[in-house]
Tab-separated table of C-alpha atoms in Angstrom:
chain	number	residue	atom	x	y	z
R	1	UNK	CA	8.343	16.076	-10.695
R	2	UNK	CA	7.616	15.020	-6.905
R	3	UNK	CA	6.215	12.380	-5.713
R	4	UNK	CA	3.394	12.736	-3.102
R	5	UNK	CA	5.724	9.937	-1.179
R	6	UNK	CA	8.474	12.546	-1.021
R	7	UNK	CA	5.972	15.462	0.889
R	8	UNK	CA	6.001	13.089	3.531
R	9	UNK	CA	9.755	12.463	4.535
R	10	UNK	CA	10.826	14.259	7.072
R	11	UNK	CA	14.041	14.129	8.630
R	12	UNK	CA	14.453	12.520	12.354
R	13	UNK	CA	16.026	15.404	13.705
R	14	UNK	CA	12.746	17.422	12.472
R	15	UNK	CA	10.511	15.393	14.216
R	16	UNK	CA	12.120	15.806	17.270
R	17	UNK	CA	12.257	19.962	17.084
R	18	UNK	CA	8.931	19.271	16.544
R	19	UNK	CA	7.587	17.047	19.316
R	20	UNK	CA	8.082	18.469	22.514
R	21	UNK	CA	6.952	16.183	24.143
R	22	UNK	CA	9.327	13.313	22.712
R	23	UNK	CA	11.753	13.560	25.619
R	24	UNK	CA	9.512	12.441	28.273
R	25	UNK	CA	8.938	9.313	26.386
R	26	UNK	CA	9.128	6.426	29.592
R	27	UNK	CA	12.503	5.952	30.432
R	28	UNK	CA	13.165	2.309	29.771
R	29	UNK	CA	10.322	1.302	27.747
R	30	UNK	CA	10.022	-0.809	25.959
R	31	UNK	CA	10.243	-3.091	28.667
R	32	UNK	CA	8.436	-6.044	27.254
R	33	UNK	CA	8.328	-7.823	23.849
R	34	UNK	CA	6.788	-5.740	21.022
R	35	UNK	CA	4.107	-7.161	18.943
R	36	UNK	CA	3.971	-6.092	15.244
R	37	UNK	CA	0.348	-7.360	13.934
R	38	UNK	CA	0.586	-8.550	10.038
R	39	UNK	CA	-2.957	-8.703	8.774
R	40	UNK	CA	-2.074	-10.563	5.649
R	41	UNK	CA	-0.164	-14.173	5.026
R	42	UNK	CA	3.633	-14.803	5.866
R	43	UNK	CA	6.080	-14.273	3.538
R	44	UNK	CA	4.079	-11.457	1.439
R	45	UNK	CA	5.751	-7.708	1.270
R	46	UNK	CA	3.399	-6.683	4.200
R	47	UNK	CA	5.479	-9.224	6.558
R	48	UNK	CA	8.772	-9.085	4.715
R	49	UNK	CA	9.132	-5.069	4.999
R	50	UNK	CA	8.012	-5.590	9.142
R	51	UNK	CA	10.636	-8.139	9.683
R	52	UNK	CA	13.326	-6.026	8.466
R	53	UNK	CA	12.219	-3.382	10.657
R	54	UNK	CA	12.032	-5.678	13.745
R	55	UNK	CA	15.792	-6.775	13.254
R	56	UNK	CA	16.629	-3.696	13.961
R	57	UNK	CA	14.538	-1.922	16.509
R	58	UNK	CA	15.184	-5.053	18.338
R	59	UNK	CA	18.799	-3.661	18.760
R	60	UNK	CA	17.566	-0.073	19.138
R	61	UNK	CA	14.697	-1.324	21.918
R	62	UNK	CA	16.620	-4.179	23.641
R	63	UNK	CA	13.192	-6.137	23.293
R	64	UNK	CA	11.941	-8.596	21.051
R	65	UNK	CA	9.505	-7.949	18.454
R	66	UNK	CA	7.261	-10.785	17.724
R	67	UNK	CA	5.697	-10.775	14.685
R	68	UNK	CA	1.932	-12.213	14.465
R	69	UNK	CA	-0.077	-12.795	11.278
R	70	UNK	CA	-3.501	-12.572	11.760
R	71	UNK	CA	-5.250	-12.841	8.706
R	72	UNK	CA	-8.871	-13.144	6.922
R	73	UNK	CA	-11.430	-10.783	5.066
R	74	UNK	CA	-9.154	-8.561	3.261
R	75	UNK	CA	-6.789	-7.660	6.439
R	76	UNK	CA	-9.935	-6.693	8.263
R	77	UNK	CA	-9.432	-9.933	10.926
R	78	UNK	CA	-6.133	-8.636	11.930
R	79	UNK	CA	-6.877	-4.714	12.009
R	80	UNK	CA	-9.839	-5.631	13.830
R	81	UNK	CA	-6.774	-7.449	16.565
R	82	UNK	CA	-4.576	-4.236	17.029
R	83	UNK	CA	-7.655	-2.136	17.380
R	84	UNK	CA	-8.791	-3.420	20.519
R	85	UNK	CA	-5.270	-3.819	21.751
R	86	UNK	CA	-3.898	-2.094	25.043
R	87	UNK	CA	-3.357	1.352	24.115
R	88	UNK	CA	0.282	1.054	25.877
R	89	UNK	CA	2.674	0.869	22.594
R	90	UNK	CA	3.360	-3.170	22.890
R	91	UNK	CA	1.084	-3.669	20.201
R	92	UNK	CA	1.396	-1.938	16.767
R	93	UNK	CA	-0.237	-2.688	13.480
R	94	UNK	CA	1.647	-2.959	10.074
R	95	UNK	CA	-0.265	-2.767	7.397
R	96	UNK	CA	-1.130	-2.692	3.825
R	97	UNK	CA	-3.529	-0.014	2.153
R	98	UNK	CA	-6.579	-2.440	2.339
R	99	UNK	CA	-7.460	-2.161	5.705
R	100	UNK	CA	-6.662	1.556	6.456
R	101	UNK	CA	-8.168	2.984	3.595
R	102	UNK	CA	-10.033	0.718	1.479
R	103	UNK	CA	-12.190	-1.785	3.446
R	104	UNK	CA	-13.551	1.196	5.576
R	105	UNK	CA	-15.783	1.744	2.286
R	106	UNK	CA	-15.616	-1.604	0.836
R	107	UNK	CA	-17.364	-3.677	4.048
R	108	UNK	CA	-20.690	-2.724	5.591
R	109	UNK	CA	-19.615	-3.754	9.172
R	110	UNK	CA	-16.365	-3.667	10.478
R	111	UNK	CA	-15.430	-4.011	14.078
R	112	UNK	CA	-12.921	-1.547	13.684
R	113	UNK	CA	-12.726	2.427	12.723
R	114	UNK	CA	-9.588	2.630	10.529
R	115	UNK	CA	-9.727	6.839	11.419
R	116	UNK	CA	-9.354	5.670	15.014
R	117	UNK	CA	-6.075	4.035	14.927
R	118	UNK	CA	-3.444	6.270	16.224
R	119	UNK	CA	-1.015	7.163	12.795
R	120	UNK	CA	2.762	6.740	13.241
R	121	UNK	CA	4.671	6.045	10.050
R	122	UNK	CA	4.568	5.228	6.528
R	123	UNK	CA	7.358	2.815	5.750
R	124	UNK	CA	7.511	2.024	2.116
R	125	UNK	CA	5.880	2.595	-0.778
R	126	UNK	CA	5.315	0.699	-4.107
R	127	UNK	CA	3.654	2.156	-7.771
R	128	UNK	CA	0.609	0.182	-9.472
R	129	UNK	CA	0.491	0.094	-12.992
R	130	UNK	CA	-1.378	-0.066	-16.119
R	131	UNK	CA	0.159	-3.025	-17.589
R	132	UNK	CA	-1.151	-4.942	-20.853
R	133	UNK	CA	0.256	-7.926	-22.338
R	134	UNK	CA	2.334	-6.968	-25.308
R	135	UNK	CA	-0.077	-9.021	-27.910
R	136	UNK	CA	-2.314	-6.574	-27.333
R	137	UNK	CA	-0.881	-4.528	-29.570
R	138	UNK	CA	-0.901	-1.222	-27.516
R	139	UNK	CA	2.235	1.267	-26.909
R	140	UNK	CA	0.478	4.263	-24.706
R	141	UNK	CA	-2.843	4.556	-23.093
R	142	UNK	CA	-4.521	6.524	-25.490
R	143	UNK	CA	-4.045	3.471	-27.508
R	144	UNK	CA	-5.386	1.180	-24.699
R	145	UNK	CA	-8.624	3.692	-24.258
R	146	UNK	CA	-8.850	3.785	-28.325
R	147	UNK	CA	-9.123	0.304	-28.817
R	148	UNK	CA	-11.323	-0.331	-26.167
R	149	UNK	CA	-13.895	2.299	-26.970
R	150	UNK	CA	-13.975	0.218	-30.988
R	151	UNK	CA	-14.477	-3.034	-28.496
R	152	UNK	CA	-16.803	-1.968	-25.862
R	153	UNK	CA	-17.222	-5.453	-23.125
R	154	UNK	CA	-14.547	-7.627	-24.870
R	155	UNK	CA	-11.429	-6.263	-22.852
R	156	UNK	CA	-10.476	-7.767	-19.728
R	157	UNK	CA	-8.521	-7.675	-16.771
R	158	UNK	CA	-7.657	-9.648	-13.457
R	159	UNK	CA	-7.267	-8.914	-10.229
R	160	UNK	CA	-7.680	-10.595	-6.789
R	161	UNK	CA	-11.325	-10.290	-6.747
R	162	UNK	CA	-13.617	-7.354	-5.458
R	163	UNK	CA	-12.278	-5.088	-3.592
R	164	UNK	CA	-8.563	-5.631	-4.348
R	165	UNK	CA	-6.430	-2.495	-5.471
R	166	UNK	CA	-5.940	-3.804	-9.011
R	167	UNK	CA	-10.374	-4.120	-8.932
R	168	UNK	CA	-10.634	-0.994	-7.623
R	169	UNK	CA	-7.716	0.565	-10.328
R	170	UNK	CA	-9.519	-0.839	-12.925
R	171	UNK	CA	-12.816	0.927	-12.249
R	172	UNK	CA	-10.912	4.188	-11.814
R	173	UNK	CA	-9.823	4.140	-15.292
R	174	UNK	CA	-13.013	2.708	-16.760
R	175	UNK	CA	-14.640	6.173	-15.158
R	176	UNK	CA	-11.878	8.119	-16.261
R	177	UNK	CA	-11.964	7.555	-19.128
R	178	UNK	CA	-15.778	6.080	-20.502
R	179	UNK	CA	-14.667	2.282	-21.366
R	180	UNK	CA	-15.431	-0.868	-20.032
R	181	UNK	CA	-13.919	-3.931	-19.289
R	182	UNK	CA	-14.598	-7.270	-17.870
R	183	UNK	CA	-13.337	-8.637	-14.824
R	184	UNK	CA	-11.796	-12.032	-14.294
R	185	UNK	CA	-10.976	-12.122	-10.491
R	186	UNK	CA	-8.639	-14.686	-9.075
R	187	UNK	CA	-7.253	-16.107	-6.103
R	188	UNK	CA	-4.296	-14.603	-6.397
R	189	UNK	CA	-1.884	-11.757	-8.455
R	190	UNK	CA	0.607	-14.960	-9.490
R	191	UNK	CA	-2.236	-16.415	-11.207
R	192	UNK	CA	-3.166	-13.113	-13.088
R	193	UNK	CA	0.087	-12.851	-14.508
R	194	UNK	CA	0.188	-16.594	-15.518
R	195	UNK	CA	-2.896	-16.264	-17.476
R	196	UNK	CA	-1.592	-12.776	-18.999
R	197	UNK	CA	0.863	-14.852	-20.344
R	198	UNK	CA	-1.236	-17.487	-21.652
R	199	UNK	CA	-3.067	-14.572	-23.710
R	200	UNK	CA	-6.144	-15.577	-21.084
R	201	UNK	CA	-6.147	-12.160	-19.697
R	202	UNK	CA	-5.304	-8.598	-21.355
R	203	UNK	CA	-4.629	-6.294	-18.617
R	204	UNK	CA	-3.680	-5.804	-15.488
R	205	UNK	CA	-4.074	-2.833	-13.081
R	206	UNK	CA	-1.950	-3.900	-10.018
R	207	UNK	CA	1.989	-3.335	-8.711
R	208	UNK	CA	5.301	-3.889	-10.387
R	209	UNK	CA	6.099	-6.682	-8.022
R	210	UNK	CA	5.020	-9.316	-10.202
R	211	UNK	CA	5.065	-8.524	-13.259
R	212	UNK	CA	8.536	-6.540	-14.277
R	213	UNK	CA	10.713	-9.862	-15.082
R	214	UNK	CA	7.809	-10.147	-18.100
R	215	UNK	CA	7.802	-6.286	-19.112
R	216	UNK	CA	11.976	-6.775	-19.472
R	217	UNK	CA	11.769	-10.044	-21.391
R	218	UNK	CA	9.129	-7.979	-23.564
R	219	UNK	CA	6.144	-10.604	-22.503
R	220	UNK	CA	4.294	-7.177	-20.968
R	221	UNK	CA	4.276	-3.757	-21.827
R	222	UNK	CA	3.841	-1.551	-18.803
R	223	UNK	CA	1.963	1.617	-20.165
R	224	UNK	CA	1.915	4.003	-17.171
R	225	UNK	CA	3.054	4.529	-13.672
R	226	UNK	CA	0.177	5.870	-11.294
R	227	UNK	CA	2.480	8.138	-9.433
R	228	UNK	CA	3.438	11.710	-9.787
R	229	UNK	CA	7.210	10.270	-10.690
R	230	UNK	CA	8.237	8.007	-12.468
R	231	UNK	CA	9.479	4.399	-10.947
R	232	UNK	CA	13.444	4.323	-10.357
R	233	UNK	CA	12.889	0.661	-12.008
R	234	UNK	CA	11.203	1.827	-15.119
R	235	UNK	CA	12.426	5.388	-15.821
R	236	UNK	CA	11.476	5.444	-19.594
R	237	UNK	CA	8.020	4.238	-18.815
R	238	UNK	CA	5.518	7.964	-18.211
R	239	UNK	CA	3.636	8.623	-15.101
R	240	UNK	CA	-0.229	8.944	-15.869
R	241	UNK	CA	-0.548	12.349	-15.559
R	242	UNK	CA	2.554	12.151	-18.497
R	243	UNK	CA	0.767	9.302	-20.443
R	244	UNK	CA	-2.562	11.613	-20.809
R	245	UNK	CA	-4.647	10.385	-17.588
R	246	UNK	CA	-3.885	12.991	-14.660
R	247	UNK	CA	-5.134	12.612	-11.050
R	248	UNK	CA	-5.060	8.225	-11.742
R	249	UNK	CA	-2.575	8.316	-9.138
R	250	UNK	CA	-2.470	4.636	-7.429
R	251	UNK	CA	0.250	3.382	-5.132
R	252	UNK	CA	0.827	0.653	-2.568
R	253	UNK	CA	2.201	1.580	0.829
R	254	UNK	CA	2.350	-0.011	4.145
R	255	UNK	CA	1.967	1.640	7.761
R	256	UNK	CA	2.759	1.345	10.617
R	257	UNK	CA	-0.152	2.346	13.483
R	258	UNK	CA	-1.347	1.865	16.376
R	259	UNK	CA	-4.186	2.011	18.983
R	260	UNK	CA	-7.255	4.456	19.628
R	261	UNK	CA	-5.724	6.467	22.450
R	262	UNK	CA	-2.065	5.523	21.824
R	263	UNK	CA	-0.145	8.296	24.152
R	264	UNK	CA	1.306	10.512	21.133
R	265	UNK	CA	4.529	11.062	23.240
R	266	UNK	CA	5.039	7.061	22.266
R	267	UNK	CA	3.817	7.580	18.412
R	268	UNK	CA	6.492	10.123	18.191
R	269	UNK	CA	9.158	8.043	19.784
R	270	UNK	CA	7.979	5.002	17.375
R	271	UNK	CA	8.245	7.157	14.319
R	272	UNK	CA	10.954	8.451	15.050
R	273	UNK	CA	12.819	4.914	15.740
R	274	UNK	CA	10.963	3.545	12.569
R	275	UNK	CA	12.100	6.289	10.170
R	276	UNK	CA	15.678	6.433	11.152
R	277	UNK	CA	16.076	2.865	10.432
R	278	UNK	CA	14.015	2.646	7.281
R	279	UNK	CA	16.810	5.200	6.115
R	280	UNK	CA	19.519	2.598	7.009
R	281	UNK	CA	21.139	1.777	3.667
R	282	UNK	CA	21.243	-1.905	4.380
R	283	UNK	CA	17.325	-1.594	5.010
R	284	UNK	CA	16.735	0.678	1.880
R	285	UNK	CA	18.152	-1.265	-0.050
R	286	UNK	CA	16.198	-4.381	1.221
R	287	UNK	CA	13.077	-3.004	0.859
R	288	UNK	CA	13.541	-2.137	-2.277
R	289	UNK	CA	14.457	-5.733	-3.279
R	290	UNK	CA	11.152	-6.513	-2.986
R	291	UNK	CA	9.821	-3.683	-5.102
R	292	UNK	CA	9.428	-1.627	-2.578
R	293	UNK	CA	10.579	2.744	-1.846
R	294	UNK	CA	11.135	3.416	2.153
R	295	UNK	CA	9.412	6.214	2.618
R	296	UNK	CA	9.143	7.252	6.603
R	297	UNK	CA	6.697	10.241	7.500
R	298	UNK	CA	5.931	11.798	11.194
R	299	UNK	CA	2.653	10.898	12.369
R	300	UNK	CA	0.760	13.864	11.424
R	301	UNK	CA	1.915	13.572	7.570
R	302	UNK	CA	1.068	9.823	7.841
R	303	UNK	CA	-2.563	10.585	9.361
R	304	UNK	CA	-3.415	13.069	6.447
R	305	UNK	CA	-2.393	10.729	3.672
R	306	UNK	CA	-3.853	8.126	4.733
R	307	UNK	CA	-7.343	10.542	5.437
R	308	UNK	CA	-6.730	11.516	1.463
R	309	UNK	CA	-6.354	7.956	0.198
R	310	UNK	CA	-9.600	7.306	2.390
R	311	UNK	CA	-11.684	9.753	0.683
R	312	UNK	CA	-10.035	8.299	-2.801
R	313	UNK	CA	-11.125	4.917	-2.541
R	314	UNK	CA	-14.381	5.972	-0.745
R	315	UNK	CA	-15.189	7.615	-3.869
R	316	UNK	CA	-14.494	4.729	-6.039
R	317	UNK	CA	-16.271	2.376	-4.410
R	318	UNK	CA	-19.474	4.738	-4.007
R	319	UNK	CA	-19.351	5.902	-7.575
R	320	UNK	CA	-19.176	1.897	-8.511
R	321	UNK	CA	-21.344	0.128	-5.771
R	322	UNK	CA	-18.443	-2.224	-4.924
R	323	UNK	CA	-19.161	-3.841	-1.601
R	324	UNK	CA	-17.647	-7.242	0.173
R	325	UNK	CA	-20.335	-9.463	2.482
């Protein structure tokens, strides 16, 4: 089994068969310091996987590359930033799934169009979950949907209010498969997991991150994988489409993009810089320290997966009349 991460490697020397035009990228450039646009907190995965990335392009470019948080309304402040940014490859955006494929459905006015952004790489990727605590007393998901069908209203689960993956995961399954839940939001994914452990909260719908130190001290049980393969971390636990619930398919991933009217000879060159050192084995292996798969994808893979997980979460959000002020 493949997953739909893998369909989008493609090897450097590919790309560059590929692009024509990548040899007349400007001799020279960059000339300036590079700005890498976080649109969520410091210290998160977003800005931890765009650091490591900067340490070494900053080699490969002889440049700096400055890295800016810019932050509010579900990553929609800073997206909103790189956007209207020069078109002239000194600005890029790195970014989560929120504000590339989600919050084009989920807010009524943005004052950015996420199709507009110029596509250049996927870096990494990380698996949600359907994770219950193990007090529950559920093994596989058809146990999960049994027991909520006898309890219709009475199950719940937590996420990080609204809009959030785990949110939008949540009402996925409830479609998929005719139950319903309740939904305690929070400030936070930490704060999930600490009242999953208190027995507060039954499920949870969001990544392995935080919650695979309690599914290995047997705290959580961690019922699917929303991939099409299973997670190198978890191998015995089943994808969805193995655990009885095909097309849930749910993961995290962060890009790396940049202005309307970007010159593609320069999204090329960027891609191609970005995806040989994601494959760096000091770099693979630090981004997946923090739960994370590299990935790396050319820029026309990258634009039509992130065009499919549009349409995805479009749907969800229609078909549930989720919307953020």
């Amino acid at each position: 089994m493949i997953s739909r991460f893998a369909t989008l490697a493609f090897s450097v020397a590919a790309l560059v068969l590929a692009s024509p035009a990548f040899a007349q990228a400007p001799t020279g450039f960059p000339a300036k310091p590079v700005r890498f646009i976080i649109p969520f907190p410091g210290g998160g995965v977003n800005d931890v996987l765009a650091r490591v990335a900067a340490e070494k392009l900053q080699e490969r470019w002889g440049q700096p590359i400055i890295i800016e948080s810019k932050t509010g309304a579900g990553g929609s402040i800073g997206a909103n930033y790189a956007y209207h940014a020069e078109p002239d490859g000194y600005t890029l955006l790195v970014s989560a799934t929120g504000p590339l494929a989600i919050n084009p459905s989920l807010y009524k006015q943005l004052g950015y169009r996420a199709e507009e952004f110029v596509p250049i790489t996927v870096l990494a990727s990380v698996p949600n979950l359907i994770t219950v605590r193990a007090e529950l007393g559920v093994d596989t998901v058809a146990a999960l949907v049994k027991l909520a069908k006898a309890n219709p209203g009475k199950l719940t689960y937590g996420s990080q209010g609204v809009g959030s993956t785990p949110n939008l995961n949540a009402n996925m399954f409830m479609n998929m498969t005719g139950t319903q839940f309740v939904h305690v939001p929070y400030r936070g994914e930490t704060l999930v997991v600490s009242d999953m452990l208190g027995g507060h909260v039954d499920m949870f719908f969001g990544n392995i991150s935080p919650v695979l130190p309690h599914y290995r001290d047997g705290k959580f049980k961690i019922l699917a994988v929303a991939d099409t393969m299973r997670a190198p971390a978890i191998p015995d636990v089943p994808t969805t489409a193995e655990a009885g619930l095909p097309g849930f398919l749910s993961t995290a991933w962060f890009a790396v993009m940049g202005p309307p009217k970007l010159p593609d000879v320069l999204a090329q060159r960027f891609a191609a810089d970005f995806i040989e050192v994601v494959r760096m084995p000091d770099v693979a292996a630090r981004y997946r320290a923090v739960g994370t798969e590299p990935v790396g994808s050319t820029p026309a893979r990258t634009g039509a997966f992130i065009r499919e997980e549009i349409a995805r979460w479009r749907e969800v959000i229609v078909r549930n009349n989720i919307q953020v002020e």
